[in-house]
CSV table of C-alpha atoms and ligand atoms in Angstrom, one decimal:
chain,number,residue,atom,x,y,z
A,1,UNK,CA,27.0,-18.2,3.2
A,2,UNK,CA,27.3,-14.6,4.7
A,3,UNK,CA,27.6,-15.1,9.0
A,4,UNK,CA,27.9,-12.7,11.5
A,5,UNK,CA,30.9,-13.4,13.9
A,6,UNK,CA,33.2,-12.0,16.8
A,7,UNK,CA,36.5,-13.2,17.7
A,8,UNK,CA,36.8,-11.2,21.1
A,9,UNK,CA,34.4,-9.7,23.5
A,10,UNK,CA,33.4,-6.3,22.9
A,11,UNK,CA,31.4,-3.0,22.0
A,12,UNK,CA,29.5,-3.5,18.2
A,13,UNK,CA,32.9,-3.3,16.8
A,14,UNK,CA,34.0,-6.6,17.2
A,15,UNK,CA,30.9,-7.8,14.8
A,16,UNK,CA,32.4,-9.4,11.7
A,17,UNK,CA,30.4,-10.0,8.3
A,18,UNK,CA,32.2,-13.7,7.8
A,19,UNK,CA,31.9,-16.3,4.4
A,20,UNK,CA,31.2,-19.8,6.2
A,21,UNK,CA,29.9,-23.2,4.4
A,22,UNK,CA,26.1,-23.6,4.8
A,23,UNK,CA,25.6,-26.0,8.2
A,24,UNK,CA,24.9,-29.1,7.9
A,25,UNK,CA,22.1,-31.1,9.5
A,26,UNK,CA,21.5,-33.9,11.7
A,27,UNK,CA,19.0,-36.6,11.6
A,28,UNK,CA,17.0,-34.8,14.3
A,29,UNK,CA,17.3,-31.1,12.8
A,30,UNK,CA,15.9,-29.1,9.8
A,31,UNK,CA,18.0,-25.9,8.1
A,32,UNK,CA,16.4,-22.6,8.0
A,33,UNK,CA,17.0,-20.1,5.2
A,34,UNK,CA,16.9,-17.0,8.1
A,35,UNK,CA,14.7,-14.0,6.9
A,36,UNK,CA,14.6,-12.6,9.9
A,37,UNK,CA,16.1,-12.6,13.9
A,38,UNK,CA,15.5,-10.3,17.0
A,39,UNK,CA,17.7,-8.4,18.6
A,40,UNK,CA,17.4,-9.2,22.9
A,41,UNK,CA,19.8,-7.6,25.5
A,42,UNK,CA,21.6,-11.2,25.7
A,43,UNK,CA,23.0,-10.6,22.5
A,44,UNK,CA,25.4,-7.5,23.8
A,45,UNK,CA,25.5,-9.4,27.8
A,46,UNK,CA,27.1,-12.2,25.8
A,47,UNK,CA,29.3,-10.4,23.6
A,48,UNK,CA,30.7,-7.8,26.0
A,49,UNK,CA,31.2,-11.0,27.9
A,50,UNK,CA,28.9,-9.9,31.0
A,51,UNK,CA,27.8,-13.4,31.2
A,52,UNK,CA,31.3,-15.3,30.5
A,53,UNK,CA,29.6,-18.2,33.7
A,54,UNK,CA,27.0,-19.1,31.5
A,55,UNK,CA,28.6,-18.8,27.9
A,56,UNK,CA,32.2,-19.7,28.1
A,57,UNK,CA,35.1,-17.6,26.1
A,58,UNK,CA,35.2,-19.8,23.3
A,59,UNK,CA,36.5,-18.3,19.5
A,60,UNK,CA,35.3,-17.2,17.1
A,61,UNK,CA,30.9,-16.7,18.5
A,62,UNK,CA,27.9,-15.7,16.9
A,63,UNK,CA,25.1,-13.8,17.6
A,64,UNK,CA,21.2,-13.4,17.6
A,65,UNK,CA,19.3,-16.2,19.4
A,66,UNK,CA,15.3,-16.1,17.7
A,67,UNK,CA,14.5,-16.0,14.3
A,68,UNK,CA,11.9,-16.6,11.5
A,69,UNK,CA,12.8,-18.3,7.8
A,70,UNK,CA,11.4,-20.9,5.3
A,71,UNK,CA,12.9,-24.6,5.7
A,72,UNK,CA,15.2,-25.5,3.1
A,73,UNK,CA,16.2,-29.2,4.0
A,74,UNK,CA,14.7,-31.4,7.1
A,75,UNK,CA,16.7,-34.1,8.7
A,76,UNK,CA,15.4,-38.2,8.3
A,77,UNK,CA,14.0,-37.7,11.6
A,78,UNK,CA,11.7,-34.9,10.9
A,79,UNK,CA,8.5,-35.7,10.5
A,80,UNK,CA,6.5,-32.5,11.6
A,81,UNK,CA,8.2,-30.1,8.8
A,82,UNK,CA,8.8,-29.8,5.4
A,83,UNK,CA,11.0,-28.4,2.8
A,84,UNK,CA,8.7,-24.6,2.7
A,85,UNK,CA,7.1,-24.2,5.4
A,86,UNK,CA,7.3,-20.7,7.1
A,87,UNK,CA,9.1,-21.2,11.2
A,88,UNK,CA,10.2,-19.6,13.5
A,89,UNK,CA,12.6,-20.7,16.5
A,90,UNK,CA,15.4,-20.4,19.1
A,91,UNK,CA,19.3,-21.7,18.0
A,92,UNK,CA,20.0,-24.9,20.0
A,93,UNK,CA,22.6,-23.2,22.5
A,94,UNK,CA,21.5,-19.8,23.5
A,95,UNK,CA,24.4,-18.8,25.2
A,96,UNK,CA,27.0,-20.0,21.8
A,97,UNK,CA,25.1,-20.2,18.9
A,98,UNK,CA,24.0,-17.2,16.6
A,99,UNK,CA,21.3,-17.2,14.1
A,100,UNK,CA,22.0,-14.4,12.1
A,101,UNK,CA,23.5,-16.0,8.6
A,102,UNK,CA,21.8,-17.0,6.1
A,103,UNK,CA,21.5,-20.5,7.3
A,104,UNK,CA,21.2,-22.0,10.6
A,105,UNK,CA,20.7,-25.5,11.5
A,106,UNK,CA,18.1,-26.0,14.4
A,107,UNK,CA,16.5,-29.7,16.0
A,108,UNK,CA,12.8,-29.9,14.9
A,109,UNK,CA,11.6,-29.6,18.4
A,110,UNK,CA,13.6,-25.5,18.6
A,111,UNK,CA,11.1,-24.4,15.4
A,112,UNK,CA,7.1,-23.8,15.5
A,113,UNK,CA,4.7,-22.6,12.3
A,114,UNK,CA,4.6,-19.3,12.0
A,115,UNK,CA,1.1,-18.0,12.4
A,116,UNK,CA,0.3,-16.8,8.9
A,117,UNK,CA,-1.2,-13.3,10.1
A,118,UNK,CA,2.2,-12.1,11.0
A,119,UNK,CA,5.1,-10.9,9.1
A,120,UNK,CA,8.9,-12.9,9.7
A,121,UNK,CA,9.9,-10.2,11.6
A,122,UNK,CA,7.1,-10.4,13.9
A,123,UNK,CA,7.7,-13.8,14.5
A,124,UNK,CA,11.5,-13.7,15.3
A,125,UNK,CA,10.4,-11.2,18.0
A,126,UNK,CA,8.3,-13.9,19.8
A,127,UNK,CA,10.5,-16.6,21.0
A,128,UNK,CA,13.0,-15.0,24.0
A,129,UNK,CA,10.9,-12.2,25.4
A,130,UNK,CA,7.4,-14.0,24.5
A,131,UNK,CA,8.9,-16.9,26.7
A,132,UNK,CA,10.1,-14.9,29.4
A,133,UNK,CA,6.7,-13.1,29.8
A,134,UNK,CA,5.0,-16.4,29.8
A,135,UNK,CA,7.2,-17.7,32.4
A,136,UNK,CA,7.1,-15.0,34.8
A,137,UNK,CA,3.1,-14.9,34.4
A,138,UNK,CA,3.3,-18.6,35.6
A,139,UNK,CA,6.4,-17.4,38.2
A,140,UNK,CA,3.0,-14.7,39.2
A,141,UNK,CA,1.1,-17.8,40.4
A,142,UNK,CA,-3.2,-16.9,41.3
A,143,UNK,CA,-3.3,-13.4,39.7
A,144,UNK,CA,-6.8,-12.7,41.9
A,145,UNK,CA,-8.6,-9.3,41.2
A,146,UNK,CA,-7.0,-5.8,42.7
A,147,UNK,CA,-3.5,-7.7,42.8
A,148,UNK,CA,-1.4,-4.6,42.9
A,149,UNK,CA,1.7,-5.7,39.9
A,150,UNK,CA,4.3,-3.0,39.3
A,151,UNK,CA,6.5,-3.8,35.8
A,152,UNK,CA,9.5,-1.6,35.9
A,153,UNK,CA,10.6,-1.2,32.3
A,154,UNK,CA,7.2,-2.3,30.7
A,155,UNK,CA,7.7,-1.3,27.3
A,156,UNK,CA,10.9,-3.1,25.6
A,157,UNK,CA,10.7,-7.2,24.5
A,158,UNK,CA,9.6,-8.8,28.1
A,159,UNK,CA,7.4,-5.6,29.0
A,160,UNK,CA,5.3,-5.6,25.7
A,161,UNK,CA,4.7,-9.1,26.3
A,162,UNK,CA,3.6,-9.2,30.3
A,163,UNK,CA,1.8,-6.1,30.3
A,164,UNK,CA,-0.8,-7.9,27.1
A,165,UNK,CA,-0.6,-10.8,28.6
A,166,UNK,CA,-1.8,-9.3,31.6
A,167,UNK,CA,-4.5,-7.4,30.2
A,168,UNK,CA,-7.8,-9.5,31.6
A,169,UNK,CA,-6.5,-11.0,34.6
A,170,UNK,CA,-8.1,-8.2,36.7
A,171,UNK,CA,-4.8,-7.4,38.1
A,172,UNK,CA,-4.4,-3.2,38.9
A,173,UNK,CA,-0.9,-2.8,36.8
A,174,UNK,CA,1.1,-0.2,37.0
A,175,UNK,CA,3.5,0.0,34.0
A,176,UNK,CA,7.1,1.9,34.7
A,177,UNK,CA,8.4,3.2,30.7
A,178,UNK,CA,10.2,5.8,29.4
A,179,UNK,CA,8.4,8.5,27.8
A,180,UNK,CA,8.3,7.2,24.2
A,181,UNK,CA,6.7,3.8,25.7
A,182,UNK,CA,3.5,5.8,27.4
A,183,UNK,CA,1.1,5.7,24.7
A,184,UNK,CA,2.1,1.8,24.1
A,185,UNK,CA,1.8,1.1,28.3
A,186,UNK,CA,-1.7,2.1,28.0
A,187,UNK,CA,-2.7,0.4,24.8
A,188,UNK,CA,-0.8,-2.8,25.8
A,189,UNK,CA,-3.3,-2.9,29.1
A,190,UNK,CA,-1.8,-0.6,32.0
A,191,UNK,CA,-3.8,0.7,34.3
A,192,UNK,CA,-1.3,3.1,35.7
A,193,UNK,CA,1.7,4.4,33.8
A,194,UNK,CA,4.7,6.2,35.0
A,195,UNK,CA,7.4,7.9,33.2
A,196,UNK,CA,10.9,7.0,35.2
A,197,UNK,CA,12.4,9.6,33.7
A,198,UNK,CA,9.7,12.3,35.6
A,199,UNK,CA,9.0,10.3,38.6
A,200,UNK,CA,10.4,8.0,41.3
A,201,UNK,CA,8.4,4.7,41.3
A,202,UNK,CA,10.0,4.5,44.7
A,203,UNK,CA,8.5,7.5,46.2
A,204,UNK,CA,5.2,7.4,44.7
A,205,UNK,CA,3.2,6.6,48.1
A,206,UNK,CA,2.5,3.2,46.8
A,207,UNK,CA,3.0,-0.9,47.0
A,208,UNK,CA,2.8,-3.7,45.4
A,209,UNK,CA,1.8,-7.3,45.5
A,210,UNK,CA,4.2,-8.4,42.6
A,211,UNK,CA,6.9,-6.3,41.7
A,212,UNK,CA,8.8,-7.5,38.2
A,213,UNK,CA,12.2,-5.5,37.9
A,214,UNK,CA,12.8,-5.5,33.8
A,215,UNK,CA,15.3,-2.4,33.6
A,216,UNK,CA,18.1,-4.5,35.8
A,217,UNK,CA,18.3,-1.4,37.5
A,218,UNK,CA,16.3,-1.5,40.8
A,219,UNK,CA,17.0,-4.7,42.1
A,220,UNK,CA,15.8,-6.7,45.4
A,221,UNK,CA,16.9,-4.5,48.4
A,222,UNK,CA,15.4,-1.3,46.5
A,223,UNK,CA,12.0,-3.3,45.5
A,224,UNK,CA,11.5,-4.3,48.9
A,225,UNK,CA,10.5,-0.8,50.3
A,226,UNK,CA,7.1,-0.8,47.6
A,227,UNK,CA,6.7,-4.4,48.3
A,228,UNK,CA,3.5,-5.3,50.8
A,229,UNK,CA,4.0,-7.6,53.0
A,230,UNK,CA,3.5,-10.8,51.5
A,231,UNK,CA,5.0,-9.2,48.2
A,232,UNK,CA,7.2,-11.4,44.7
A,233,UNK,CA,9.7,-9.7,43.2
A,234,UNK,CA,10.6,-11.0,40.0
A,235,UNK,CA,14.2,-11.1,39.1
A,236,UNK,CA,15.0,-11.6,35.2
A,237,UNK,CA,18.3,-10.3,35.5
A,238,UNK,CA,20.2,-11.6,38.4
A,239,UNK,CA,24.1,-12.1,39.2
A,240,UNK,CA,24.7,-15.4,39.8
A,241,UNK,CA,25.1,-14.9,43.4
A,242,UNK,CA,21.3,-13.9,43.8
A,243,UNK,CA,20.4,-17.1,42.7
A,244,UNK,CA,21.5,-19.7,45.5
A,245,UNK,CA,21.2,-16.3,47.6
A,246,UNK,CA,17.2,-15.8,46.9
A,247,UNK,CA,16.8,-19.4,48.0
A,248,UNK,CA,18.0,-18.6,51.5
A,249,UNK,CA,16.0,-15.0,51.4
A,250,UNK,CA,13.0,-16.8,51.3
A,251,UNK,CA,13.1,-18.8,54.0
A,252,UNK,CA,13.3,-16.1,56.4
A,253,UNK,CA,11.6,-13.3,55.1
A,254,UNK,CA,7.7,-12.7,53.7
A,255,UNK,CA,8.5,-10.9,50.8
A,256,UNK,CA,9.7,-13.3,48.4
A,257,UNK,CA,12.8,-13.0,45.6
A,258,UNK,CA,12.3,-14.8,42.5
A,259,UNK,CA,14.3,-15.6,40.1
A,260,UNK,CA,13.3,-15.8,36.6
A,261,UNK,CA,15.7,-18.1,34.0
A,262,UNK,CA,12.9,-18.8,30.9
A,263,UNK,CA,13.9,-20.9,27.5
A,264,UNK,CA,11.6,-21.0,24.8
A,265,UNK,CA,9.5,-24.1,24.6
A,266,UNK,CA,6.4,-25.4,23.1
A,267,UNK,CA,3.5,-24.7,25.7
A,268,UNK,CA,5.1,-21.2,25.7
A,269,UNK,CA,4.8,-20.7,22.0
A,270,UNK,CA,1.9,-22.4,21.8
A,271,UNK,CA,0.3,-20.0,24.6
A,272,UNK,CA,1.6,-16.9,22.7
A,273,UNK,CA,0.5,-17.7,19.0
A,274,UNK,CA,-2.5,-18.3,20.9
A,275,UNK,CA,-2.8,-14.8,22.4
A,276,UNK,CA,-1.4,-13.7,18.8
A,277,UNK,CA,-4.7,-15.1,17.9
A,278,UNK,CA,-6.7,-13.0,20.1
A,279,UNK,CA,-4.8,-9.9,19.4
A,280,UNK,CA,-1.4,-9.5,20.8
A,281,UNK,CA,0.3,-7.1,19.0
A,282,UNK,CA,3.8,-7.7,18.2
A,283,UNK,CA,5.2,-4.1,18.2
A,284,UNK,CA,8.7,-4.0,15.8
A,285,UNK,CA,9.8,-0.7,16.0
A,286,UNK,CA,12.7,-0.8,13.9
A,287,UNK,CA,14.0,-3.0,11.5
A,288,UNK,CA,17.3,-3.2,9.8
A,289,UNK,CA,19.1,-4.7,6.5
A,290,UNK,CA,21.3,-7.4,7.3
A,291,UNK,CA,24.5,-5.3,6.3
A,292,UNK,CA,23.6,-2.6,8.8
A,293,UNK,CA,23.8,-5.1,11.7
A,294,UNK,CA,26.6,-3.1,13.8
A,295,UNK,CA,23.9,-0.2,13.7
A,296,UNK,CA,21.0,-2.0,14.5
A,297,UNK,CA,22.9,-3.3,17.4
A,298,UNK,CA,23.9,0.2,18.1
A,299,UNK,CA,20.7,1.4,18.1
A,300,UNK,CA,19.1,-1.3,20.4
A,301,UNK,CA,21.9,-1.0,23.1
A,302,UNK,CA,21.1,2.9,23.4
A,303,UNK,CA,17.9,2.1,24.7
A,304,UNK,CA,14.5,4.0,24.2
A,305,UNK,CA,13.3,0.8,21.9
A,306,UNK,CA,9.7,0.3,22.4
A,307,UNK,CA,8.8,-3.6,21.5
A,308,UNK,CA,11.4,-5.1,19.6
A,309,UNK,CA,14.6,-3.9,16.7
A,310,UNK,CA,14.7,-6.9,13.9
A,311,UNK,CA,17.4,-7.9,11.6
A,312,UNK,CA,16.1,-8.9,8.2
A,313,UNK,CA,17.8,-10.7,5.2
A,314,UNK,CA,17.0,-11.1,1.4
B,401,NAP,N1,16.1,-14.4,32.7
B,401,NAP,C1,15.5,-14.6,31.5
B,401,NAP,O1,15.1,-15.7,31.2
B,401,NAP,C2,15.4,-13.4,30.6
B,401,NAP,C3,14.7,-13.6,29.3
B,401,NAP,C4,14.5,-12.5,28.5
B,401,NAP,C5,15.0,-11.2,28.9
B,401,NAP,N2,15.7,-11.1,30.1
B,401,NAP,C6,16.2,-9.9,30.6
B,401,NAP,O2,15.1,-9.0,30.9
B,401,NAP,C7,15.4,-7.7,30.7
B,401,NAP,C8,14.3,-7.0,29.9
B,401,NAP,O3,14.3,-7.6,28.6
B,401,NAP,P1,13.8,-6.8,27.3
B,401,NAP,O4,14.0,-7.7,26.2
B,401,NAP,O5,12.4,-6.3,27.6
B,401,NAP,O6,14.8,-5.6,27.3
B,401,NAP,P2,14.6,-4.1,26.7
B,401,NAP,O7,13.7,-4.2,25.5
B,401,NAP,O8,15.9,-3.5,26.7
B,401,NAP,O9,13.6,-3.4,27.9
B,401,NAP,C9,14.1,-2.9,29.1
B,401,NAP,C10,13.2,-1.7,29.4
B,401,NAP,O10,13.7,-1.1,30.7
B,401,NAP,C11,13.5,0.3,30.6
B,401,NAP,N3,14.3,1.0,31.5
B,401,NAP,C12,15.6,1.5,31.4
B,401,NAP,N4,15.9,2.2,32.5
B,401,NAP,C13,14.9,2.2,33.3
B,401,NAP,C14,14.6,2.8,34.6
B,401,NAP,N5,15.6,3.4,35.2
B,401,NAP,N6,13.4,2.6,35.1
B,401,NAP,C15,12.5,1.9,34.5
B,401,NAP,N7,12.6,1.4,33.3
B,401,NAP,C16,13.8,1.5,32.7
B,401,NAP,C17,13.8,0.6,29.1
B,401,NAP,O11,13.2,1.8,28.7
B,401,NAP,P3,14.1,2.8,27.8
B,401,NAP,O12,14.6,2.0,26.7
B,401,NAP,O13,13.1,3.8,27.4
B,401,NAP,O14,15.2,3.4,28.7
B,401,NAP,C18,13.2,-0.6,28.4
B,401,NAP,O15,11.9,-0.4,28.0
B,401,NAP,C19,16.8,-7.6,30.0
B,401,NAP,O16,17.8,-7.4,31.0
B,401,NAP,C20,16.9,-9.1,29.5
B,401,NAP,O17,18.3,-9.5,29.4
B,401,NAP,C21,15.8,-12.2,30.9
């Protein structure tokens, strides 16, 4: 089967097309024919080797951690699927595994139904961001009416996810995008959108009760200045200093750093399919063949993506 592969870290150059035998299973696993997989900012962390603590240096990797595909073969263990039925699902090691090939062996308890209203590529959108919106909603705690929450970066994976999510919790949101990502703030439930590349969300005059930091780029000490006094910040992207280092933060001081590390799980799914249900729209913006992988990779790590880029194969 067709795989892609890198045998060093790097720029999209490194990304191989590779021939490798189909995987086999285990007793507790099922084997996905792939039709489709999401492109997240952990893919390029990973291979540029930004996050080398976390997911060793190991030859040769792969890449793309969610996708959506039919189930060609289940293991003896596998009760809850069959040979057919449409899934989609997270590779077993996020940090080493890759789904993009045209197999990929998964356990049972990695893969859910996919709802039958949305396409493959919708669903291999879901699973990373989905779960990292869910978890920093729960991370929110009582969401109570007027909280003042400011999403910096609102309209990539996480942001499309948290600001619908959001959407009848009462909460006054104030969505930070660029300026292709306005119309899709205000649709997705913002009450107040700003375009960062017009205005300073730190000079506007105003604070916030929860403050979630998706562009990486204003960090803790920034936040803290539009932070009131009893204020979260939400920290999905932290070195891993910030971690033991937010722990002692907030035991002295009021306005609390969070760190958010999320995995894809069942109550998440089931919470978005759910929502999916309801409405949530699953915005793909651009989708790519299989054999332009390098660009669609290229075209993700420029930025300006609203929702999500999706690889699909034959
Ligand atoms: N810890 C976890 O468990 C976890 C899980 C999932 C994701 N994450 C991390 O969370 C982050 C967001 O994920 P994602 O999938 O939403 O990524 P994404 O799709 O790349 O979204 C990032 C957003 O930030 C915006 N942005 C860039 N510069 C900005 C600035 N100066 N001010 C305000 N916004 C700015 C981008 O807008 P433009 O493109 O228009 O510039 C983009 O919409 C990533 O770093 C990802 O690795 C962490």
């Amino acid at each position: 089967m067709k795989a892609i592969a890198y045998q060093k870290f790097g720029n999209t150059d490194v990304l191989q097309t590779v021939e490798e035998t189909k995987p086999a299973i285990r007793s507790n696993e099922v084997l996905v024919k792939v039709k489709a997989v999401s492109i997240n900012p952990m893919d390029w962390k990973i291979r540029k080797g930004e996050m080398k603590l976390m997911s060793g240096s190991r030859f040769p990797r792969h890449t793309g951690v969610d996708f959506a595909g039919v189930i060609e073969d289940t293991g003896v263990a596998v009760t809850n699927f069959k040979k057919g039925d449409e899934v989609f699902g997270v590779v077993k090691n996020t940090m080493k595994d890759g789904a993009l090939a045209d197999y990929v062996a998964v356990p049972g308890t990695l893969i859910w139904k996919k709802p039958t209203a949305i396409t493959f590529a919708e669903a291999a959108a879901i699973p990373i961001a989905g779960a990292a919106a869910t978890t920093a909603l729960q991370k929110m705690g009582k969401i109570n009416p007027g909280t003042s929450i400011l999403i910096n970066g609102a309209t990539g994976g996480f942001g499309m996810f948290l600001l619908q999510l959001l959407k009848d919790r009462k909460a006054v949101v104030t969505a930070v995008t660029g300026t292709k990502g306005i119309d899709y703030a205000k649709q997705w439930g913002a009450d107040i959108v700003l375009d960062y590349t017009k205005a300073d969300v730190l000079t506007q005059n105003a604070t916030y009760d929860i403050v979630i930091d998706l562009s990486g780029k204003m960090g803790y000490s920034k936040a803290k200045r539009i932070m009131n006094r009893k204020a979260l910040f939400l920290n999905p992207t932290p070195k891993p200093v910030q971690i033991p280092a937010s722990f002692l933060n907030n035991l002295f001081t009021n306005k609390k750093h969070v760190v958010i590390l999320s995995a894809a799980s069942t109550p998440h799914i089931n919470l978005l399919t759910s929502a999916i249900g309801n409405g949530l729209q699953v915005e793909v913006s651009r989708r790519f063949p299989f054999d332009k992988v390098v660009e669609a990779y290229q075209y993700a790590e420029k930025g300006g993506v609203t929702g999500k880029v999706v690889i699909e194969l034959d």
